[in-house]
Structure formats: C-alpha cells, structure tokens
PDB file of C-alpha atoms in Angstrom:
ATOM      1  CA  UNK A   1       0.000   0.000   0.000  1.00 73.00           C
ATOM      2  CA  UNK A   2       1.846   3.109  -1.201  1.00 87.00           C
ATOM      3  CA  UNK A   3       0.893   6.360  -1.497  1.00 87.00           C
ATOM      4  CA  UNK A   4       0.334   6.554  -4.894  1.00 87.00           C
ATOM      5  CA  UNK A   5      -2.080   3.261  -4.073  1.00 90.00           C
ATOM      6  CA  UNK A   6      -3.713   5.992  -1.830  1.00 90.00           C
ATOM      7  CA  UNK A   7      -3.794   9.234  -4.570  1.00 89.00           C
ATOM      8  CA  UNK A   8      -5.450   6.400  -6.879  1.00 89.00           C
ATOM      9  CA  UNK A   9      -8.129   5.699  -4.582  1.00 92.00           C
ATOM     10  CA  UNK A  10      -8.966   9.347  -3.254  1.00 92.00           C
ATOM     11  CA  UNK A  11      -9.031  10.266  -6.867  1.00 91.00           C
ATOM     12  CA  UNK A  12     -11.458   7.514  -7.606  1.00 92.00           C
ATOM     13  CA  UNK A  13     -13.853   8.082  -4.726  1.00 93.00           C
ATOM     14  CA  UNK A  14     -13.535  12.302  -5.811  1.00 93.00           C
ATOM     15  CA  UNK A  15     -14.547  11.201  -9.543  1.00 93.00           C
ATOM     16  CA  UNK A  16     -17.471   9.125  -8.443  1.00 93.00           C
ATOM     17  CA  UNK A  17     -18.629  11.908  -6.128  1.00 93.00           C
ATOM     18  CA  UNK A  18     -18.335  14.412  -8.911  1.00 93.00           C
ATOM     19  CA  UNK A  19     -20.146  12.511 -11.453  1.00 94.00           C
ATOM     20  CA  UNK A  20     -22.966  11.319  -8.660  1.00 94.00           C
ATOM     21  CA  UNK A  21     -23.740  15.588  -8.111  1.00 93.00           C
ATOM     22  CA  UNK A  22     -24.218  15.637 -11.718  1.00 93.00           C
ATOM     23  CA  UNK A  23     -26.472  12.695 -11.719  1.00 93.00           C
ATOM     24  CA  UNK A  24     -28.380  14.409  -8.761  1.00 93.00           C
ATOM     25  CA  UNK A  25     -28.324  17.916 -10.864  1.00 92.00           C
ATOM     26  CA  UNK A  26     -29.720  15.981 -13.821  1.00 93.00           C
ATOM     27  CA  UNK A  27     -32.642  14.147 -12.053  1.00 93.00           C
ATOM     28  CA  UNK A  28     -33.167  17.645 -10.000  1.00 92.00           C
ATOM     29  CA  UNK A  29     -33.358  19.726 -12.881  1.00 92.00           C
ATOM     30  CA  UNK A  30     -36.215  17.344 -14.314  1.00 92.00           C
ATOM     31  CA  UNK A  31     -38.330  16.750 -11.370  1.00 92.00           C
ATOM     32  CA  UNK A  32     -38.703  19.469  -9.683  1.00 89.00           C
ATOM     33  CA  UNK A  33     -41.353  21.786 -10.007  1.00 87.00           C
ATOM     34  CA  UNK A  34     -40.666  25.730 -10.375  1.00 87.00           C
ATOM     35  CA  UNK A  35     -37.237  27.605 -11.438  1.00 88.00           C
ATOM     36  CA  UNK A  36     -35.742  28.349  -8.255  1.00 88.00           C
ATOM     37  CA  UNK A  37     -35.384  24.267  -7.259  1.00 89.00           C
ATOM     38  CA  UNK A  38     -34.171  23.434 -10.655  1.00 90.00           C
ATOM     39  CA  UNK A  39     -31.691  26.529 -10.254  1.00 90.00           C
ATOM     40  CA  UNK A  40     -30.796  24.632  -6.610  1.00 91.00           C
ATOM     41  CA  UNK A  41     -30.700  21.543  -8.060  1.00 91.00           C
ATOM     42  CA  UNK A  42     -28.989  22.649 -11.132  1.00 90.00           C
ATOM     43  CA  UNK A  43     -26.110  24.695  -9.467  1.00 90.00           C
ATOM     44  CA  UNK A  44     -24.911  21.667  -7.389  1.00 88.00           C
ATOM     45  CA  UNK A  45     -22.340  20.369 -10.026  1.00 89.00           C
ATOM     46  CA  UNK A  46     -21.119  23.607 -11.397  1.00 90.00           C
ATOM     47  CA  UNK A  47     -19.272  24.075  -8.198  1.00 91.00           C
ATOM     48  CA  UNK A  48     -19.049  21.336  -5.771  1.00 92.00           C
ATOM     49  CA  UNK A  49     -18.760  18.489  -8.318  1.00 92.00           C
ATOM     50  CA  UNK A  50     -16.532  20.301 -10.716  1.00 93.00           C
ATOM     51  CA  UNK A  51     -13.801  20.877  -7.340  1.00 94.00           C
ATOM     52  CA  UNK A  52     -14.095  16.703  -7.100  1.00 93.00           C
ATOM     53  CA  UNK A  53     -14.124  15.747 -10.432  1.00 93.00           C
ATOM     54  CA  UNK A  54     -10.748  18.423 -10.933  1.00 93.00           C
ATOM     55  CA  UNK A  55      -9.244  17.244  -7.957  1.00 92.00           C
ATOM     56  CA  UNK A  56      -9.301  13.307  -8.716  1.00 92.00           C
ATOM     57  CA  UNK A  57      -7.786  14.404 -12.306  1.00 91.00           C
ATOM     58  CA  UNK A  58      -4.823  15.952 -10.142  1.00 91.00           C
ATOM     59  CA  UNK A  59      -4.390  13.427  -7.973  1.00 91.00           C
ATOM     60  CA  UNK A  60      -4.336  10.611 -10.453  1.00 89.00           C
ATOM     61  CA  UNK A  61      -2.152  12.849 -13.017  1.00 87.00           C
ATOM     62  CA  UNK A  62      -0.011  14.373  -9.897  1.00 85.00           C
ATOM     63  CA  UNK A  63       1.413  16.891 -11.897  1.00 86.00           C
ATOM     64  CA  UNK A  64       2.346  20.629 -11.172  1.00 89.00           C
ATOM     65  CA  UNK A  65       1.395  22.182 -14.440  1.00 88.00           C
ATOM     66  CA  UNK A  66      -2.198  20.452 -14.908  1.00 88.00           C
ATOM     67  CA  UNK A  67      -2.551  21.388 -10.901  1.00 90.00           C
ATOM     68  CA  UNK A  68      -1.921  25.272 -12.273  1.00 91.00           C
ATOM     69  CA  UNK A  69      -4.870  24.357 -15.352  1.00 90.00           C
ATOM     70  CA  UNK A  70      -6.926  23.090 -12.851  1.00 91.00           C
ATOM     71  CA  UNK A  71      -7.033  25.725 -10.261  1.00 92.00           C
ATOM     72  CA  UNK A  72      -7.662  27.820 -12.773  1.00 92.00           C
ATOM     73  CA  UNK A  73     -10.710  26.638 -13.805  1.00 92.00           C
ATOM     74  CA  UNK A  74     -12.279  26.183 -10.862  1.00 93.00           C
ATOM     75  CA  UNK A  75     -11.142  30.156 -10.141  1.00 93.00           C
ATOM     76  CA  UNK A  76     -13.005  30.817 -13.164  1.00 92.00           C
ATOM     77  CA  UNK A  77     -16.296  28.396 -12.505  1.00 91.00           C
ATOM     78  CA  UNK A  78     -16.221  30.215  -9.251  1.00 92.00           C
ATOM     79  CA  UNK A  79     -16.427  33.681 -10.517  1.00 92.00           C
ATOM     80  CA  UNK A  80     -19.043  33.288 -13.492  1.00 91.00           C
ATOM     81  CA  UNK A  81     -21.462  30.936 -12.132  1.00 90.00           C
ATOM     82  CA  UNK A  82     -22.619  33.045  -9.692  1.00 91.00           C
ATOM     83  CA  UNK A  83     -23.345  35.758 -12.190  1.00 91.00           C
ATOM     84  CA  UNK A  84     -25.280  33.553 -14.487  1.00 90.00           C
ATOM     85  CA  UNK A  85     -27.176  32.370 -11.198  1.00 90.00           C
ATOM     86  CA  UNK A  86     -27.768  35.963 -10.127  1.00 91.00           C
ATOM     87  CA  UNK A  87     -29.144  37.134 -13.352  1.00 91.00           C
ATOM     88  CA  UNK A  88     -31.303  34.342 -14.447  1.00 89.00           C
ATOM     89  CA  UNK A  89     -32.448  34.276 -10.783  1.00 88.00           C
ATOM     90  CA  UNK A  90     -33.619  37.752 -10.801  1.00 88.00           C
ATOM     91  CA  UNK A  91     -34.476  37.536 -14.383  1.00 88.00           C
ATOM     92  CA  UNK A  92     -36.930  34.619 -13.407  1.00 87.00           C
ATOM     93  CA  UNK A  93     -38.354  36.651 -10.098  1.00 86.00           C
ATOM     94  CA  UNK A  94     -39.030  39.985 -12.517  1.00 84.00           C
ATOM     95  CA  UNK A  95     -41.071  37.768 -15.146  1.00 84.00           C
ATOM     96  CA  UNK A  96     -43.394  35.898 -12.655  1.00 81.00           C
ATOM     97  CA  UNK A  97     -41.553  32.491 -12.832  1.00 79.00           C
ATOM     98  CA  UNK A  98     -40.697  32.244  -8.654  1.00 81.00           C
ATOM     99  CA  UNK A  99     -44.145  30.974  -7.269  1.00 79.00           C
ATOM    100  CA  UNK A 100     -44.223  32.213  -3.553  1.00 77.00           C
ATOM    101  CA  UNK A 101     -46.643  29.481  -2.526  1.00 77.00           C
ATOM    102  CA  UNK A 102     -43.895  26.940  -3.020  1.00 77.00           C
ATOM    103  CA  UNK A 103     -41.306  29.368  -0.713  1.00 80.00           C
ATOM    104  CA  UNK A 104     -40.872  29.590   2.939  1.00 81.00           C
ATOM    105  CA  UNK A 105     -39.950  32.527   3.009  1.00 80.00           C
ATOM    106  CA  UNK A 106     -39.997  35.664   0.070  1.00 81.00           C
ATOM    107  CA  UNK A 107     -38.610  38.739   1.637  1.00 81.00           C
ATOM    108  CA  UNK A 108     -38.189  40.028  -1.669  1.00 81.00           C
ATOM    109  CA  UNK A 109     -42.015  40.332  -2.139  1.00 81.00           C
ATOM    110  CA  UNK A 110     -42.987  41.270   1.183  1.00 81.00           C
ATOM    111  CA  UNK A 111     -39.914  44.821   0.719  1.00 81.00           C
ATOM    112  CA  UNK A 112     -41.033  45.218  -2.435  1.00 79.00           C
ATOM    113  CA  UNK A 113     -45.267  45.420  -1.636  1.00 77.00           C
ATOM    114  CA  UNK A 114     -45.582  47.802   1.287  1.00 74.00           C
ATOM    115  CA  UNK A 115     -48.116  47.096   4.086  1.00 71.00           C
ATOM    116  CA  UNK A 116     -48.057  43.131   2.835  1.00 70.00           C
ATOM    117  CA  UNK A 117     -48.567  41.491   6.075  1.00 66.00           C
ATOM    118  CA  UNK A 118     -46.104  37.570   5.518  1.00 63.00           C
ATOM    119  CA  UNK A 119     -49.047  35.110   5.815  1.00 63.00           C
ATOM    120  CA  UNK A 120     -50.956  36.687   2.680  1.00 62.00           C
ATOM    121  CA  UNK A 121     -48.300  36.593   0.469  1.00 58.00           C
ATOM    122  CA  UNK A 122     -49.361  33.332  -1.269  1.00 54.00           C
ATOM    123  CA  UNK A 123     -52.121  35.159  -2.216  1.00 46.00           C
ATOM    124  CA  UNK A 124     -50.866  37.957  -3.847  1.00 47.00           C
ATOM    125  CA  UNK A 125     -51.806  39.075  -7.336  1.00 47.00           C
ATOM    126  CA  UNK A 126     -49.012  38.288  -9.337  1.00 47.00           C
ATOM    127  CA  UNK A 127     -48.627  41.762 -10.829  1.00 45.00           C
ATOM    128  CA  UNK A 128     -47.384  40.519 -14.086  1.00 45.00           C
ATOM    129  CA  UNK A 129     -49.403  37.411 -14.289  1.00 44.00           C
ATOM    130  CA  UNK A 130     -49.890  35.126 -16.978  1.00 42.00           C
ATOM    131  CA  UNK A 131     -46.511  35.231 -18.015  1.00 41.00           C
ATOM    132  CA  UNK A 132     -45.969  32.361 -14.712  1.00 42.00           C
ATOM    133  CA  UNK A 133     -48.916  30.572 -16.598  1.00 43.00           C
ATOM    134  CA  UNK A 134     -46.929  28.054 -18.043  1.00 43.00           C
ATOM    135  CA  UNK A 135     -44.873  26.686 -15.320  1.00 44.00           C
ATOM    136  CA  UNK A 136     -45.419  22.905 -15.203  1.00 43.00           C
ATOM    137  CA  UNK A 137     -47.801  22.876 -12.510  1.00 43.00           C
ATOM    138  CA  UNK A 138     -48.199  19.240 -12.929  1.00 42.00           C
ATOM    139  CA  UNK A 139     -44.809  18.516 -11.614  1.00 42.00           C
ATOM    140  CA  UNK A 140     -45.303  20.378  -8.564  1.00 41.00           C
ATOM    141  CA  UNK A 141     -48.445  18.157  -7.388  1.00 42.00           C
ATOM    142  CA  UNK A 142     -46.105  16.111  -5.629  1.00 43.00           C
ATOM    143  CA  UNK A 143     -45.197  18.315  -3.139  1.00 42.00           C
ATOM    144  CA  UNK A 144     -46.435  18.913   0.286  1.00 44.00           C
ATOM    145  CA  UNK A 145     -48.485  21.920   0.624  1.00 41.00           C
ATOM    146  CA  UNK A 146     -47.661  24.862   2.875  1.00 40.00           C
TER     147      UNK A 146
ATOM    148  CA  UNK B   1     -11.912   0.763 -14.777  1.00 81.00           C
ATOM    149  CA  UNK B   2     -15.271  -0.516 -13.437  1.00 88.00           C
ATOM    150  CA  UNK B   3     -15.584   3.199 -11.652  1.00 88.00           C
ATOM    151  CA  UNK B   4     -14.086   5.310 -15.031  1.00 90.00           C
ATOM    152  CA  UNK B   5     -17.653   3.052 -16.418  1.00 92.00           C
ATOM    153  CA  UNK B   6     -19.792   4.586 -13.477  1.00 92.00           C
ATOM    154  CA  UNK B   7     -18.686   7.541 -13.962  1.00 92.00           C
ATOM    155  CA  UNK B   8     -19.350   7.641 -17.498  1.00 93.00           C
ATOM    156  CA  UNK B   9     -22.682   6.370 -16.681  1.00 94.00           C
ATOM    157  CA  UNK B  10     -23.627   8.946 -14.155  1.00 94.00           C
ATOM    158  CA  UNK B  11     -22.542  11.594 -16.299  1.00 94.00           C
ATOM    159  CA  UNK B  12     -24.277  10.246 -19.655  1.00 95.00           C
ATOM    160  CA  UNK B  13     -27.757  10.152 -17.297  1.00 95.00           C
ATOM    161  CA  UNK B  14     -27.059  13.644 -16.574  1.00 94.00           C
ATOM    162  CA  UNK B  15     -26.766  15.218 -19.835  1.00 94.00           C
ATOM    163  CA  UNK B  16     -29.549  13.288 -21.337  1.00 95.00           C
ATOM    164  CA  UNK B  17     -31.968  14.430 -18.228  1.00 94.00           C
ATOM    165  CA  UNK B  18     -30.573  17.839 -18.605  1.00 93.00           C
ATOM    166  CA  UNK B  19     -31.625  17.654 -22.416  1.00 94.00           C
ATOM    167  CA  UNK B  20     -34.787  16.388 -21.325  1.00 93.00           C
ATOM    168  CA  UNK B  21     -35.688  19.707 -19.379  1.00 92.00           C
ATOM    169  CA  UNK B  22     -34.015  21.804 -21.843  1.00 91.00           C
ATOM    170  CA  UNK B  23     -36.295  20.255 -24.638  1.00 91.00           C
ATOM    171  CA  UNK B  24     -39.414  20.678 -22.425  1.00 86.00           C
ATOM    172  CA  UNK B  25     -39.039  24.226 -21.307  1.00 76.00           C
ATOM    173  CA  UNK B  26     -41.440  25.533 -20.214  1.00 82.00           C
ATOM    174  CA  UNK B  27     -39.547  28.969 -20.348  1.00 84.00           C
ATOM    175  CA  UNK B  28     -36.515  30.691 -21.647  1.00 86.00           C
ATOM    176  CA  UNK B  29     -34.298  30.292 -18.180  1.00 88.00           C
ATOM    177  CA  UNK B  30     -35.311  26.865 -17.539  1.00 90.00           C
ATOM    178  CA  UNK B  31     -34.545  25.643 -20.484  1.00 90.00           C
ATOM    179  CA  UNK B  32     -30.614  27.944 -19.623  1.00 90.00           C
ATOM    180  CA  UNK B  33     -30.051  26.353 -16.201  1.00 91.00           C
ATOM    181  CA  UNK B  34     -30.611  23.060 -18.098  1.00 92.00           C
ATOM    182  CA  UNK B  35     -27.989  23.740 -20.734  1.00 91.00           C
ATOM    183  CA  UNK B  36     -25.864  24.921 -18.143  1.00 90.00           C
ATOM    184  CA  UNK B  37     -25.988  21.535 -16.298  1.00 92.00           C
ATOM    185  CA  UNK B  38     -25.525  20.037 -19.690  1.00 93.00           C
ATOM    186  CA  UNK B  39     -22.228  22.370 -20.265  1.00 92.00           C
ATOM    187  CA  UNK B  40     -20.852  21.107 -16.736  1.00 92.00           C
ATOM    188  CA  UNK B  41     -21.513  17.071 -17.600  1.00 93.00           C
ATOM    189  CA  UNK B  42     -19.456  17.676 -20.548  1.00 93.00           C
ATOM    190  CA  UNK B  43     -16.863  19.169 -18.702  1.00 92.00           C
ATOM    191  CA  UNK B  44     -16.869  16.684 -16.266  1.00 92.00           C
ATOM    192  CA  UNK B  45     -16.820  14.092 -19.474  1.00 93.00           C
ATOM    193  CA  UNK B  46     -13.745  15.373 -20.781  1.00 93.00           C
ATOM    194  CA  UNK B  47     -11.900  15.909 -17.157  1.00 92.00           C
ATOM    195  CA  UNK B  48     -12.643  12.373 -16.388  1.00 92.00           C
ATOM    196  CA  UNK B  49     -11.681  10.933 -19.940  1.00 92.00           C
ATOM    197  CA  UNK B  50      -8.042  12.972 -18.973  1.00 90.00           C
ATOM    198  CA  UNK B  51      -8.331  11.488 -15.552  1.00 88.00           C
ATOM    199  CA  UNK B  52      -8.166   7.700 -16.727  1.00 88.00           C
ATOM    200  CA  UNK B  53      -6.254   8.149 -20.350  1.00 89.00           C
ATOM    201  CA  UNK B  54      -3.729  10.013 -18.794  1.00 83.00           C
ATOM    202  CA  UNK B  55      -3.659  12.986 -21.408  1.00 85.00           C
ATOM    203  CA  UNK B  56      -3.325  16.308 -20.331  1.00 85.00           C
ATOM    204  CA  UNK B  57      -3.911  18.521 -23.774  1.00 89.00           C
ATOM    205  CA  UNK B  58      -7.263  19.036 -23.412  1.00 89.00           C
ATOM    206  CA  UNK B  59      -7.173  20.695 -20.079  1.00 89.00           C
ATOM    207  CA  UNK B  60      -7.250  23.938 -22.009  1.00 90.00           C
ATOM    208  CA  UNK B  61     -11.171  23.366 -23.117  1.00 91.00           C
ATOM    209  CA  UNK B  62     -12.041  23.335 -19.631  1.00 90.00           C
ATOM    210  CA  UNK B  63     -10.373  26.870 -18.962  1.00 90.00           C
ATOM    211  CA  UNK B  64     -12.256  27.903 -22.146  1.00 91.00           C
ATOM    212  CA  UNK B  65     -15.252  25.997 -20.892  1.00 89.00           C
ATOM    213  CA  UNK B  66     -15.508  27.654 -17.918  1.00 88.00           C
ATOM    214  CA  UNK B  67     -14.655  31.278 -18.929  1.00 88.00           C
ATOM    215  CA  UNK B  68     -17.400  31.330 -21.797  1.00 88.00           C
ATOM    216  CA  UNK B  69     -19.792  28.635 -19.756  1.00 83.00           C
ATOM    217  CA  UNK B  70     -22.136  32.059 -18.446  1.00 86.00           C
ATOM    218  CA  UNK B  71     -21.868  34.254 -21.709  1.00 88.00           C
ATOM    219  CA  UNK B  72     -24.915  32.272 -22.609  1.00 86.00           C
ATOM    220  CA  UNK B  73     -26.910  32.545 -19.596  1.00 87.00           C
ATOM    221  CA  UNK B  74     -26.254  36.071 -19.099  1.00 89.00           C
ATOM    222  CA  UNK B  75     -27.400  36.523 -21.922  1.00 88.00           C
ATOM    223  CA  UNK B  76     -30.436  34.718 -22.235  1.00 86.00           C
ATOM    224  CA  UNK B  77     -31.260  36.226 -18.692  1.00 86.00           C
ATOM    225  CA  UNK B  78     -30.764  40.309 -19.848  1.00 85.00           C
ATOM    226  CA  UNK B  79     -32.910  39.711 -22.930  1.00 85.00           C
ATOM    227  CA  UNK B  80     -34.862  36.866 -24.058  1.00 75.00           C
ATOM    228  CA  UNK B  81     -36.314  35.572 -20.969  1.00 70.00           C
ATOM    229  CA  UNK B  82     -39.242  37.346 -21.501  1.00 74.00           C
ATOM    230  CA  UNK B  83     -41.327  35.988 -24.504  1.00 69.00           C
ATOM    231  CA  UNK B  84     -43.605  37.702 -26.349  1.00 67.00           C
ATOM    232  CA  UNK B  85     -47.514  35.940 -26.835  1.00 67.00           C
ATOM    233  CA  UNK B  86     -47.110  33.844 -29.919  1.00 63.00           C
ATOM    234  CA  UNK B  87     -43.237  33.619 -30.121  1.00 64.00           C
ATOM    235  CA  UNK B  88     -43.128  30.163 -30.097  1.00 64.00           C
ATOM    236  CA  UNK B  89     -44.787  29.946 -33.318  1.00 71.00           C
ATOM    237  CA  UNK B  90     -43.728  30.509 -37.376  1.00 74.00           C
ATOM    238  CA  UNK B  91     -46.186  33.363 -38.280  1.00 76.00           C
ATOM    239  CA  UNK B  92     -47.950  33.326 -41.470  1.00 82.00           C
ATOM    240  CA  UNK B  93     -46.768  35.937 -43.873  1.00 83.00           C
ATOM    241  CA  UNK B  94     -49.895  38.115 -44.004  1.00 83.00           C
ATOM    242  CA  UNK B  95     -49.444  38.181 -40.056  1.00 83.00           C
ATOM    243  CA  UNK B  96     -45.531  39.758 -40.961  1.00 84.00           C
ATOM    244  CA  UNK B  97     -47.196  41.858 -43.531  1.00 86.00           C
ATOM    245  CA  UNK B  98     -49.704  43.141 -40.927  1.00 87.00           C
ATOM    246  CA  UNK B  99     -47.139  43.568 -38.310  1.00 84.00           C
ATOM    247  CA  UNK B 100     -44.931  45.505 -40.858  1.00 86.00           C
ATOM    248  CA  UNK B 101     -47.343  47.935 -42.217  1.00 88.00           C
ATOM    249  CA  UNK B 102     -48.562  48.633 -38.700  1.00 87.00           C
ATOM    250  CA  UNK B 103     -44.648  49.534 -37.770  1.00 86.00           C
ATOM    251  CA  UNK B 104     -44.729  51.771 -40.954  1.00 86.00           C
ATOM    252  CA  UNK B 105     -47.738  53.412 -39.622  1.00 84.00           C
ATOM    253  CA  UNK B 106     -46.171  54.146 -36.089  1.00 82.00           C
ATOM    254  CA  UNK B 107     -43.277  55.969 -38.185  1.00 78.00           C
ATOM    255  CA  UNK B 108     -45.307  58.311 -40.213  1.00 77.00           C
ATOM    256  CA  UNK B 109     -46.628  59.627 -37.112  1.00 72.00           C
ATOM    257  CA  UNK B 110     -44.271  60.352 -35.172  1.00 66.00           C
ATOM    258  CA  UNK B 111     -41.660  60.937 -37.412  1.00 60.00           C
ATOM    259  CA  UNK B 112     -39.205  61.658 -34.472  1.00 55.00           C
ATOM    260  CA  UNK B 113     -40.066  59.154 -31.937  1.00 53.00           C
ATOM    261  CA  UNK B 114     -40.466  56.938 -34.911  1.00 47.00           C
ATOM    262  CA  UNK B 115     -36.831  55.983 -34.483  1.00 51.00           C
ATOM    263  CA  UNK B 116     -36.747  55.606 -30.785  1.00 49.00           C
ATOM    264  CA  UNK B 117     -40.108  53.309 -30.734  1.00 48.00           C
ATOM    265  CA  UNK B 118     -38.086  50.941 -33.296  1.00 48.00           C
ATOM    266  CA  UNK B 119     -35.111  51.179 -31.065  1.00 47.00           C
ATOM    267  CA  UNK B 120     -37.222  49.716 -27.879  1.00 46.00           C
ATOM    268  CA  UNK B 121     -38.874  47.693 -30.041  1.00 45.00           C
ATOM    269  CA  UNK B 122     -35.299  45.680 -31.173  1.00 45.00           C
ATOM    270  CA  UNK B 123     -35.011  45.462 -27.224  1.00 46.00           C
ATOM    271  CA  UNK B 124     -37.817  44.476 -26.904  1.00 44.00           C
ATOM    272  CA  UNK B 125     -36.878  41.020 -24.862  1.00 45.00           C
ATOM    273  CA  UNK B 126     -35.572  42.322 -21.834  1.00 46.00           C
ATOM    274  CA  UNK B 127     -36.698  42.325 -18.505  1.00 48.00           C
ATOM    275  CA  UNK B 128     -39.056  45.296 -17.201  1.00 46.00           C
ATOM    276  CA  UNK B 129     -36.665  46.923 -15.270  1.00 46.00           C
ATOM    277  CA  UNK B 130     -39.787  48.155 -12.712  1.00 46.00           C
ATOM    278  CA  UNK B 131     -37.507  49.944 -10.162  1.00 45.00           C
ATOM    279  CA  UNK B 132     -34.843  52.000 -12.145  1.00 44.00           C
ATOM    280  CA  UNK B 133     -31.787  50.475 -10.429  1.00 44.00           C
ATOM    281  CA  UNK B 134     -29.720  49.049 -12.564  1.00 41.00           C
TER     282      UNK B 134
END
C-alpha cells in the first residue's frame, strides 16, 4: 500500500462523487417543479462536483502544471457561475416564474409590496401574471403543501 | 476501470436528463439552467476521460469551458427571458405583412419618436426593469 495506491483511490472516490452531483443535478433539474429548485438543483455540479471531479484528475495525473490548469478553472467556474445564477435568478423573479406558494420565506415580495402582512403573500396578485402561466404545474403536485 | 464506467454512466444520465428539461421548457431560463448543467456534464466528461487516459492537452477546453460557460446565460437572462404571446410559433406571412405595415404606420406619425419606438422595439426582450436600479 503506497501512497500513490492511496492518490489512486482518493481520486477515484472524488470522480465518483463528482459525477454522482451531476447525476443528482440531472434528475433535479427534471423533477422538480418551479425555477428556483431546478436553479438549486442545477447549481450543485457547477461548483461542488466540478472541485471533485478536478481534484481526482490531479491526484491521479499528480502533476504541477495540470494542478496550475486546474485551479484555474475552478477560479473561473467560481467567478461566473454566480453571475449567471444571479441574473437568471432575478431575471426569473421579474417575469413571474418564482411561485411564492412553493417558498418559505420571500422577503423580496414582502420589501417590495408595502403594508403586505407575511401570511398573505401566497395570495398575492401576481402583478405581471400570466406570463408564470406556463410553469409545469403538474410537476409540482407532488409536493407537500404549505 | 469498473468506476471510469460509473462515472461515465452517471454523467451520460445527466446530460440526457438535462436535455430532457431543456427540450421541455417551459420557459426561456429553464430551459438555460438546463444547458448549463448540460455544459458542466461535458466538462466533467472530458476531465474524467483525462483522468483515466492520462492525457493532459485538453485541459485547455475546460479553462475555455468555464470562462465562456455564463456568456450564454447572461445573456439569455438580460434579454430573451421574456417571450412575447405567440413567439413560439412561425407566423404566417400576411401576419408579418400586418405587423410591418402597422410599424410603418407608427413611423409616419411620429416621425421623431419613430426611431426611438423601433429602437425599444429591437429590445424588446428584456426584462421590465420596474424599479430604475440598474
């Protein structure tokens, strides 16, 4: 048992935890219901499971240079996926596609609607409705109501 | 070798689910977040096919891959995720003609706003920007 015996392993165990977020980002993105989950679900391997899948290709290549390549993209994944996340997320919240009666919690629409008191914010009128209209409703019958 | 397989596997079930939700919408930024998974299974694809062939020459795509990976989104997100009633159709040509000759119209009368009206129109996509504070 040497340590290379040991890098091999780690690196294995990193790759199959890498590839298993995708898998869960995959099945996440499909089943659940609204764009906010699928944005959870979604954002799981862009960060998290690139960092294990990058870090079992350094320790089975066990190189300096690639190390340098590698760091680098996961600088990179860490500066631009927030962005994307931030823009589609408010993007998605300014066109009616965040349904509040699926959230805990939405302190965006209680700052942004003065004198709405937090227990009738599921029924708010949607002040741009019908855009939301086509969220698939059907996949959200599955979940527990609030 | 049995877990470079798994691996493989996991990730191939990924992109093909992340297809799936891209393919069925239902809007604009769905459809992003699931091209966005389907960017990082590919990277993932390509760092694990370096992992177990040993080849380091196409670390550069990830770097690339990475940089470029929210171009798209950002994109998608400033100006198309709002869509128009009836976008997701091919319009019949007397509905372009009608729609043409009605932005003609608009032009001859206001011959100076005429321009700026065309100008919003071309931006038309983008989100309402309600409060002023961008």
């Amino acid at each position: 048992m040497s340590w290379s015996w040991v890098a091999d392993v780690l690196a294995n165990v990193c790759l199959v935890g890498g590839s298993f977020l995708a898998l869960a980002a995959g099945v996440g993105v499909v089943r659940f219901p609204d764009l906010l989950s699928r944005m959870h679900a979604g954002t799981k391997p862009q960060v998290l499971g690139l960092i294990l899948l990058l870090a079992g290709e350094a320790l089975r290549v066990r190189s300096v240079q690639v190390l340098g390549m590698l760091v680098l993209v996961v600088v990179f994944q860490l500066l631009t996926a927030p962005v994307a996340a931030h823009m589609v997320g408010r993007a998605g919240y300014r066109t009616g596609k965040v349904r509040s009666e699926l959230l805990v919690v939405d302190e965006l629409t209680l700052d942004r609607v003065p004198g709405l008191a937090p227990d009738e914010i599921t029924h708010r009128e949607d002040p741009q409705a019908g855009l939301g209209d086509d969220i698939d409703v059907d996949a959200g019958q599955d979940r527990p109501e609030r | 070798m049995i877990v470079a397989v798994v691996c493989g596997v996991f990730l191939s079930v990924a992109a093909v689910l992340s297809l799936v939700r891209a393919e069925r919408g239902p809007s604009m930024l769905d459809r992003t977040i699931a091209l966005d998974v389907f960017v990082t299974t590919v990277v993932g694809g390509i760092v694990l096919e370096a992992a177990y062939s040993g080849r380091t020459d196409t670390l550069p795509i990830l770097v690339v891959l990475s940089l470029v990976g929210f171009v798209g989104s950002v994109t998608i997100a400033r100006f198309a995720s709002v869509e128009p009633e009836g976008e997701g159709r091919v319009r019949t040509p007397e509905e372009i003609a009608a729609d043409e000759s009605a932005l003609v119209d608009s032009e001859d009368e206001h011959p100076v706003l005429g321009n700026e009206q065309t100008q919003s129109g071309a931006h038309g996509g983008h989100v309402g920007d309600e409060e002023g504070d961008r």
